[in-house]
Amino acid sequence: AGHASLVSSTEYSPDGSFIITASGDKTANIWDAATGKLRKTLTGHDGAVTSACFSPNGQRVVTASVDQTARVWSAQLGQSERLLSTLEGHTSWVSAAGFSPDGRRVLTASRDHTARVWDARSGRLLMTLSDHSDEVKGVAASSDGRRIVTGGLDKTVRIFDATTGKLLQSMPSGGAVTGAMFSPDD
């Protein structure tokens, strides 16, 4: 119990102490993983929260929403909720969001057929990856931060240079791609 609508994503904090959940009730909750106790609720989105995840150091959280924004929050417990930045620029739902391995960038995927890369501290848009012909459902950075992978409903997986945004490879899939990640060895 704790959300008033369905939960769309869950993720452990990097140290395994907490779990974050995203919900159709326009919130994300941070839970104690050992006890299940609700520790913090993040409110402020105007639509369902589609995904939520911790930064690599566990100090921040990024949420994505159907309100066409992603938001970066402080994950510090014992403080009231603290919004650090709102990432605005997508023209449709933000399907997913995550951090680069160094935590300095936020990656977002959207129904507007793009993935975007943002400065995690300032919220400034750094680049738009717009090679998909349908909704982008997943986005992730390689462990060295040099490449970005996206997956979309256009039945493709695409790999981009994380510095220039140049498309490096496009791979067809047998069906819609609803997530994206690199293997541990990239």
CSV table of N, CA and C in Angstrom, one decimal, residues 45-175:
chain,number,residue,atom,x,y,z
A,45,HIS,N,4.5,16.1,-10.4
A,45,HIS,CA,4.2,15.9,-11.8
A,45,HIS,C,2.7,16.1,-12.0
A,46,ASP,N,2.3,16.6,-13.2
A,46,ASP,CA,0.9,16.8,-13.5
A,46,ASP,C,0.3,15.6,-14.2
A,47,GLY,N,1.0,14.5,-14.3
A,47,GLY,CA,0.5,13.3,-15.0
A,47,GLY,C,1.2,12.1,-14.3
A,48,ALA,N,0.8,10.9,-14.8
A,48,ALA,CA,1.3,9.6,-14.3
A,48,ALA,C,2.8,9.6,-14.4
A,49,VAL,N,3.5,9.1,-13.4
A,49,VAL,CA,5.0,8.9,-13.4
A,49,VAL,C,5.2,7.6,-14.1
A,50,THR,N,6.0,7.6,-15.2
A,50,THR,CA,6.2,6.4,-15.9
A,50,THR,C,7.4,5.6,-15.5
A,51,SER,N,8.4,6.3,-15.0
A,51,SER,CA,9.6,5.6,-14.5
A,51,SER,C,10.3,6.5,-13.4
A,52,ALA,N,11.1,5.8,-12.6
A,52,ALA,CA,11.9,6.5,-11.6
A,52,ALA,C,13.1,5.7,-11.3
A,53,CYS,N,14.3,6.3,-11.1
A,53,CYS,CA,15.5,5.6,-10.8
A,53,CYS,C,16.5,6.5,-10.0
A,54,PHE,N,17.4,5.8,-9.3
A,54,PHE,CA,18.4,6.5,-8.5
A,54,PHE,C,19.6,6.8,-9.4
A,55,SER,N,20.3,7.9,-9.0
A,55,SER,CA,21.6,8.2,-9.6
A,55,SER,C,22.6,7.1,-9.2
A,56,PRO,N,23.7,7.0,-9.8
A,56,PRO,CA,24.7,6.0,-9.5
A,56,PRO,C,25.2,6.1,-8.0
A,57,ASN,N,25.2,7.3,-7.4
A,57,ASN,CA,25.7,7.4,-6.1
A,57,ASN,C,24.5,7.4,-5.1
A,58,GLY,N,23.3,7.3,-5.6
A,58,GLY,CA,22.1,7.1,-4.7
A,58,GLY,C,21.6,8.4,-4.1
A,59,GLN,N,22.2,9.6,-4.5
A,59,GLN,CA,21.9,10.8,-3.8
A,59,GLN,C,20.8,11.6,-4.5
A,60,ARG,N,20.5,11.2,-5.8
A,60,ARG,CA,19.4,11.9,-6.5
A,60,ARG,C,18.5,10.8,-7.2
A,61,VAL,N,17.4,11.3,-7.6
A,61,VAL,CA,16.4,10.4,-8.3
A,61,VAL,C,15.9,11.2,-9.5
A,62,VAL,N,15.7,10.5,-10.6
A,62,VAL,CA,15.0,11.1,-11.8
A,62,VAL,C,13.7,10.4,-12.0
A,63,THR,N,12.7,11.2,-12.3
A,63,THR,CA,11.4,10.7,-12.6
A,63,THR,C,11.0,11.1,-14.0
A,64,ALA,N,10.2,10.3,-14.7
A,64,ALA,CA,9.7,10.6,-16.0
A,64,ALA,C,8.2,10.6,-15.9
A,65,SER,N,7.5,11.4,-16.8
A,65,SER,CA,6.0,11.5,-16.7
A,65,SER,C,5.3,11.7,-18.0
A,66,VAL,N,4.0,11.4,-18.0
A,66,VAL,CA,3.2,11.7,-19.1
A,66,VAL,C,3.0,13.2,-19.3
A,67,ASP,N,3.4,14.0,-18.3
A,67,ASP,CA,3.2,15.4,-18.4
A,67,ASP,C,4.3,16.1,-19.2
A,68,GLN,N,5.1,15.2,-20.0
A,68,GLN,CA,6.1,15.7,-20.9
A,68,GLN,C,7.4,16.2,-20.2
A,69,THR,N,7.6,15.9,-19.0
A,69,THR,CA,8.8,16.3,-18.3
A,69,THR,C,9.4,15.1,-17.6
A,70,ALA,N,10.7,15.4,-17.3
A,70,ALA,CA,11.4,14.5,-16.3
A,70,ALA,C,11.9,15.5,-15.2
A,71,ARG,N,12.0,15.0,-14.0
A,71,ARG,CA,12.4,15.8,-12.9
A,71,ARG,C,13.5,15.1,-12.1
A,72,VAL,N,14.5,15.9,-11.7
A,72,VAL,CA,15.6,15.4,-10.8
A,72,VAL,C,15.3,15.9,-9.4
A,73,TRP,N,15.4,15.0,-8.5
A,73,TRP,CA,15.1,15.3,-7.1
A,73,TRP,C,16.3,14.9,-6.2
A,74,SER,N,16.3,15.5,-5.0
A,74,SER,CA,17.2,15.0,-4.0
A,74,SER,C,16.6,13.7,-3.4
A,75,ALA,N,17.4,12.7,-3.2
A,75,ALA,CA,17.0,11.5,-2.6
A,75,ALA,C,17.3,11.4,-1.1
A,76,GLN,N,17.8,12.5,-0.5
A,76,GLN,CA,18.2,12.6,0.9
A,76,GLN,C,17.0,12.4,1.8
A,77,LEU,N,17.1,11.4,2.7
A,77,LEU,CA,16.0,11.2,3.6
A,77,LEU,C,16.2,12.2,4.8
A,78,GLY,N,15.1,12.4,5.5
A,78,GLY,CA,15.1,13.4,6.6
A,78,GLY,C,14.9,14.8,6.2
A,79,GLN,N,14.9,15.0,4.9
A,79,GLN,CA,14.6,16.4,4.3
A,79,GLN,C,13.2,16.3,3.7
A,80,SER,N,12.5,17.4,3.6
A,80,SER,CA,11.3,17.4,2.8
A,80,SER,C,11.7,17.2,1.3
A,81,GLU,N,10.7,16.8,0.5
A,81,GLU,CA,11.1,16.6,-0.9
A,81,GLU,C,11.7,17.8,-1.5
A,82,ARG,N,12.7,17.7,-2.3
A,82,ARG,CA,13.4,18.8,-2.9
A,82,ARG,C,13.6,18.5,-4.4
A,83,LEU,N,12.9,19.3,-5.2
A,83,LEU,CA,13.1,19.3,-6.6
A,83,LEU,C,14.3,20.0,-7.0
A,84,LEU,N,15.3,19.4,-7.8
A,84,LEU,CA,16.5,20.1,-8.2
A,84,LEU,C,16.4,20.7,-9.5
A,85,SER,N,15.7,20.0,-10.5
A,85,SER,CA,15.5,20.6,-11.8
A,85,SER,C,14.3,19.9,-12.5
A,86,THR,N,13.7,20.6,-13.4
A,86,THR,CA,12.6,20.1,-14.3
A,86,THR,C,13.2,20.1,-15.7
A,87,LEU,N,13.2,19.0,-16.4
A,87,LEU,CA,13.7,18.8,-17.7
A,87,LEU,C,12.5,18.9,-18.7
A,88,GLU,N,12.4,20.1,-19.4
A,88,GLU,CA,11.3,20.4,-20.3
A,88,GLU,C,11.8,20.5,-21.7
A,89,GLY,N,11.0,19.9,-22.6
A,89,GLY,CA,11.4,20.0,-24.0
A,89,GLY,C,10.8,19.0,-24.9
A,90,HIS,N,10.4,17.8,-24.3
A,90,HIS,CA,9.7,16.8,-25.0
A,90,HIS,C,8.3,17.3,-25.4
A,91,THR,N,7.8,16.8,-26.5
A,91,THR,CA,6.5,17.2,-27.0
A,91,THR,C,5.4,16.2,-26.8
A,92,SER,N,5.8,15.1,-26.1
A,92,SER,CA,4.8,14.1,-25.7
A,92,SER,C,5.4,13.4,-24.4
A,93,TRP,N,4.7,12.3,-24.0
A,93,TRP,CA,5.0,11.6,-22.8
A,93,TRP,C,6.5,11.3,-22.7
A,94,VAL,N,7.1,11.3,-21.5
A,94,VAL,CA,8.4,10.8,-21.3
A,94,VAL,C,8.3,9.4,-20.8
A,95,SER,N,8.7,8.5,-21.6
A,95,SER,CA,8.5,7.0,-21.3
A,95,SER,C,9.5,6.5,-20.3
A,96,ALA,N,10.7,7.0,-20.3
A,96,ALA,CA,11.8,6.5,-19.4
A,96,ALA,C,12.8,7.5,-19.2
A,97,ALA,N,13.5,7.4,-18.0
A,97,ALA,CA,14.6,8.3,-17.7
A,97,ALA,C,15.7,7.6,-16.9
A,98,GLY,N,16.9,8.0,-17.0
A,98,GLY,CA,18.0,7.4,-16.2
A,98,GLY,C,19.2,8.3,-16.2
A,99,PHE,N,20.2,7.9,-15.4
A,99,PHE,CA,21.4,8.7,-15.3
A,99,PHE,C,22.5,8.0,-16.1
A,100,SER,N,23.5,8.8,-16.6
A,100,SER,CA,24.7,8.3,-17.1
A,100,SER,C,25.5,7.6,-16.0
A,101,PRO,N,26.5,6.8,-16.2
A,101,PRO,CA,27.2,6.1,-15.2
A,101,PRO,C,27.9,7.1,-14.2
A,102,ASP,N,28.3,8.2,-14.7
A,102,ASP,CA,29.0,9.2,-13.8
A,102,ASP,C,28.0,10.1,-13.1
A,103,GLY,N,26.7,10.0,-13.4
A,103,GLY,CA,25.6,10.8,-12.8
A,103,GLY,C,25.6,12.2,-13.2
A,104,ARG,N,26.4,12.6,-14.2
A,104,ARG,CA,26.4,14.0,-14.7
A,104,ARG,C,25.4,14.3,-15.7
A,105,ARG,N,24.8,13.3,-16.4
A,105,ARG,CA,23.8,13.5,-17.4
A,105,ARG,C,22.6,12.6,-17.1
A,106,VAL,N,21.4,13.1,-17.6
A,106,VAL,CA,20.2,12.4,-17.5
A,106,VAL,C,19.8,12.1,-18.9
A,107,LEU,N,19.3,10.9,-19.2
A,107,LEU,CA,18.9,10.4,-20.5
A,107,LEU,C,17.4,10.2,-20.4
A,108,THR,N,16.6,10.7,-21.4
A,108,THR,CA,15.2,10.5,-21.4
A,108,THR,C,14.7,9.9,-22.8
A,109,ALA,N,13.7,9.1,-22.7
A,109,ALA,CA,13.1,8.6,-23.9
A,109,ALA,C,11.6,9.0,-24.0
A,110,SER,N,11.1,9.2,-25.2
A,110,SER,CA,9.8,9.8,-25.3
A,110,SER,C,8.9,9.3,-26.4
A,111,ARG,N,7.6,9.5,-26.2
A,111,ARG,CA,6.6,9.2,-27.3
A,111,ARG,C,6.8,10.1,-28.5
A,112,ASP,N,7.6,11.2,-28.3
A,112,ASP,CA,7.8,12.2,-29.4
A,112,ASP,C,8.8,11.7,-30.4
A,113,HIS,N,9.2,10.4,-30.3
A,113,HIS,CA,10.2,9.7,-31.2
A,113,HIS,C,11.6,10.2,-30.9
A,114,THR,N,11.9,10.8,-29.8
A,114,THR,CA,13.3,11.2,-29.5
A,114,THR,C,13.7,10.7,-28.2
A,115,ALA,N,15.1,10.6,-28.0
A,115,ALA,CA,15.7,10.5,-26.7
A,115,ALA,C,16.5,11.8,-26.6
A,116,ARG,N,16.7,12.2,-25.3
A,116,ARG,CA,17.4,13.4,-25.1
A,116,ARG,C,18.4,13.2,-24.0
A,117,VAL,N,19.4,14.1,-24.0
A,117,VAL,CA,20.5,14.0,-23.0
A,117,VAL,C,20.5,15.4,-22.4
A,118,TRP,N,20.5,15.4,-21.0
A,118,TRP,CA,20.4,16.7,-20.3
A,118,TRP,C,21.6,16.7,-19.3
A,119,ASP,N,22.0,18.0,-18.9
A,119,ASP,CA,22.9,18.1,-17.8
A,119,ASP,C,22.1,17.9,-16.5
A,120,ALA,N,22.6,17.0,-15.7
A,120,ALA,CA,21.8,16.6,-14.5
A,120,ALA,C,21.8,17.7,-13.5
A,121,ARG,N,22.7,18.6,-13.4
A,121,ARG,CA,22.7,19.6,-12.4
A,121,ARG,C,21.9,20.8,-12.8
A,122,SER,N,22.1,21.3,-14.1
A,122,SER,CA,21.4,22.5,-14.5
A,122,SER,C,20.1,22.3,-15.2
A,123,GLY,N,19.9,21.0,-15.7
A,123,GLY,CA,18.7,20.7,-16.4
A,123,GLY,C,18.7,21.2,-17.9
A,124,ARG,N,19.9,21.6,-18.3
A,124,ARG,CA,20.1,22.1,-19.7
A,124,ARG,C,20.1,21.0,-20.7
A,125,LEU,N,19.4,21.1,-21.8
A,125,LEU,CA,19.4,20.1,-22.8
A,125,LEU,C,20.7,20.1,-23.5
A,126,LEU,N,21.4,19.0,-23.6
A,126,LEU,CA,22.7,18.9,-24.3
A,126,LEU,C,22.6,18.3,-25.7
A,127,MET,N,21.7,17.4,-26.0
A,127,MET,CA,21.5,16.9,-27.3
A,127,MET,C,20.1,16.1,-27.5
A,128,THR,N,19.6,16.1,-28.7
A,128,THR,CA,18.4,15.4,-29.0
A,128,THR,C,18.8,14.3,-30.0
A,129,LEU,N,18.4,13.0,-29.7
A,129,LEU,CA,18.6,11.9,-30.6
A,129,LEU,C,17.3,11.6,-31.3
A,130,SER,N,17.2,11.9,-32.6
A,130,SER,CA,15.9,11.9,-33.2
A,130,SER,C,15.8,11.0,-34.5
A,131,ASP,N,16.5,9.8,-34.4
A,131,ASP,CA,16.5,8.9,-35.5
A,131,ASP,C,15.4,7.9,-35.5
A,132,HIS,N,14.6,7.8,-34.5
A,132,HIS,CA,13.5,6.8,-34.5
A,132,HIS,C,12.3,7.3,-35.2
A,133,SER,N,11.5,6.4,-35.7
A,133,SER,CA,10.2,6.8,-36.4
A,133,SER,C,9.0,6.5,-35.6
A,134,ASP,N,9.1,6.1,-34.4
A,134,ASP,CA,8.0,5.9,-33.5
A,134,ASP,C,8.5,6.1,-32.0
A,135,GLU,N,7.7,5.9,-31.1
A,135,GLU,CA,8.0,6.1,-29.7
A,135,GLU,C,9.3,5.4,-29.2
A,136,VAL,N,10.1,6.2,-28.5
A,136,VAL,CA,11.3,5.6,-27.9
A,136,VAL,C,10.9,5.2,-26.5
A,137,LYS,N,11.1,3.9,-26.2
A,137,LYS,CA,10.7,3.3,-24.9
A,137,LYS,C,11.8,3.1,-23.9
A,138,GLY,N,13.1,3.1,-24.4
A,138,GLY,CA,14.2,2.8,-23.5
A,138,GLY,C,15.4,3.6,-24.0
A,139,VAL,N,16.2,3.9,-23.0
A,139,VAL,CA,17.5,4.6,-23.3
A,139,VAL,C,18.5,4.3,-22.1
A,140,ALA,N,19.7,4.1,-22.5
A,140,ALA,CA,20.7,3.8,-21.4
A,140,ALA,C,22.1,4.2,-22.0
A,141,ALA,N,23.0,4.5,-21.1
A,141,ALA,CA,24.4,4.8,-21.5
A,141,ALA,C,25.3,3.5,-21.2
A,142,SER,N,26.3,3.4,-22.0
A,142,SER,CA,27.3,2.3,-21.7
A,142,SER,C,28.0,2.6,-20.4
A,143,SER,N,28.7,1.6,-19.8
A,143,SER,CA,29.4,1.8,-18.5
A,143,SER,C,30.5,2.8,-18.6
A,144,ASP,N,31.1,3.0,-19.8
A,144,ASP,CA,32.2,4.0,-19.9
A,144,ASP,C,31.6,5.4,-20.3
A,145,GLY,N,30.3,5.5,-20.5
A,145,GLY,CA,29.6,6.7,-20.8
A,145,GLY,C,29.8,7.2,-22.3
A,146,ARG,N,30.4,6.4,-23.1
A,146,ARG,CA,30.8,6.8,-24.5
A,146,ARG,C,29.7,6.6,-25.5
A,147,ARG,N,28.8,5.7,-25.2
A,147,ARG,CA,27.7,5.4,-26.1
A,147,ARG,C,26.3,5.4,-25.4
A,148,ILE,N,25.3,5.6,-26.2
A,148,ILE,CA,23.9,5.6,-25.7
A,148,ILE,C,23.2,4.6,-26.6
A,149,VAL,N,22.4,3.8,-26.0
A,149,VAL,CA,21.5,2.8,-26.7
A,149,VAL,C,20.0,3.3,-26.5
A,150,THR,N,19.3,3.2,-27.6
A,150,THR,CA,17.8,3.5,-27.5
A,150,THR,C,17.1,2.3,-28.1
A,151,GLY,N,15.8,2.1,-27.7
A,151,GLY,CA,15.0,1.1,-28.3
A,151,GLY,C,13.6,1.7,-28.4
A,152,GLY,N,12.9,1.3,-29.5
A,152,GLY,CA,11.6,2.0,-29.8
A,152,GLY,C,10.6,1.1,-30.4
A,153,LEU,N,9.4,1.6,-30.5
A,153,LEU,CA,8.3,0.9,-31.1
A,153,LEU,C,8.4,0.8,-32.6
A,154,ASP,N,9.4,1.4,-33.2
A,154,ASP,CA,9.7,1.3,-34.6
A,154,ASP,C,10.5,0.0,-34.9
A,155,LYS,N,10.6,-0.8,-33.9
A,155,LYS,CA,11.3,-2.2,-34.1
A,155,LYS,C,12.8,-2.1,-34.3
A,156,THR,N,13.4,-1.0,-33.7
A,156,THR,CA,14.9,-0.9,-33.9
A,156,THR,C,15.5,-0.6,-32.6
A,157,VAL,N,16.8,-1.0,-32.5
A,157,VAL,CA,17.7,-0.6,-31.4
A,157,VAL,C,18.8,0.3,-32.1
A,158,ARG,N,19.1,1.4,-31.5
A,158,ARG,CA,20.1,2.3,-32.1
A,158,ARG,C,21.1,2.7,-31.1
A,159,ILE,N,22.4,2.8,-31.6
A,159,ILE,CA,23.5,3.1,-30.7
A,159,ILE,C,24.1,4.4,-31.2
A,160,PHE,N,24.3,5.4,-30.3
A,160,PHE,CA,24.8,6.7,-30.6
A,160,PHE,C,26.1,7.0,-29.9
A,161,ASP,N,26.9,7.9,-30.5
A,161,ASP,CA,28.0,8.4,-29.8
A,161,ASP,C,27.5,9.4,-28.7
A,162,ALA,N,27.9,9.2,-27.5
A,162,ALA,CA,27.3,10.1,-26.4
A,162,ALA,C,27.9,11.5,-26.4
A,163,THR,N,29.0,11.7,-27.1
A,163,THR,CA,29.5,13.1,-27.2
A,163,THR,C,29.0,13.9,-28.3
A,164,THR,N,28.8,13.3,-29.5
A,164,THR,CA,28.4,14.0,-30.7
A,164,THR,C,26.9,13.8,-31.0
A,165,GLY,N,26.3,12.7,-30.5
A,165,GLY,CA,25.0,12.3,-30.9
A,165,GLY,C,24.9,11.6,-32.2
A,166,LYS,N,26.0,11.3,-32.9
A,166,LYS,CA,26.1,10.7,-34.2
A,166,LYS,C,25.6,9.2,-34.0
A,167,LEU,N,24.7,8.8,-35.0
A,167,LEU,CA,24.2,7.5,-35.0
A,167,LEU,C,25.3,6.6,-35.4
A,168,LEU,N,25.7,5.6,-34.6
A,168,LEU,CA,26.7,4.6,-34.9
A,168,LEU,C,26.2,3.3,-35.5
A,169,GLN,N,25.1,2.9,-35.1
A,169,GLN,CA,24.5,1.6,-35.5
A,169,GLN,C,23.0,1.6,-35.3
A,170,SER,N,22.3,1.0,-36.3
A,170,SER,CA,20.9,0.7,-36.2
A,170,SER,C,20.7,-0.8,-36.4
A,171,MET,N,20.0,-1.4,-35.5
A,171,MET,CA,19.7,-2.8,-35.6
A,171,MET,C,18.3,-3.1,-35.6
A,172,PRO,N,17.8,-3.8,-36.6
A,172,PRO,CA,16.3,-4.2,-36.6
A,172,PRO,C,16.0,-5.2,-35.6
A,173,SER,N,14.8,-5.2,-35.1
A,173,SER,CA,14.3,-6.2,-34.1
A,173,SER,C,13.1,-6.8,-34.7
A,174,GLY,N,12.8,-8.0,-34.2
A,174,GLY,CA,11.6,-8.7,-34.7
A,174,GLY,C,10.3,-8.1,-34.2
A,175,GLY,N,10.3,-7.2,-33.3
A,175,GLY,CA,9.1,-6.6,-32.8
A,175,GLY,C,9.5,-5.3,-32.1
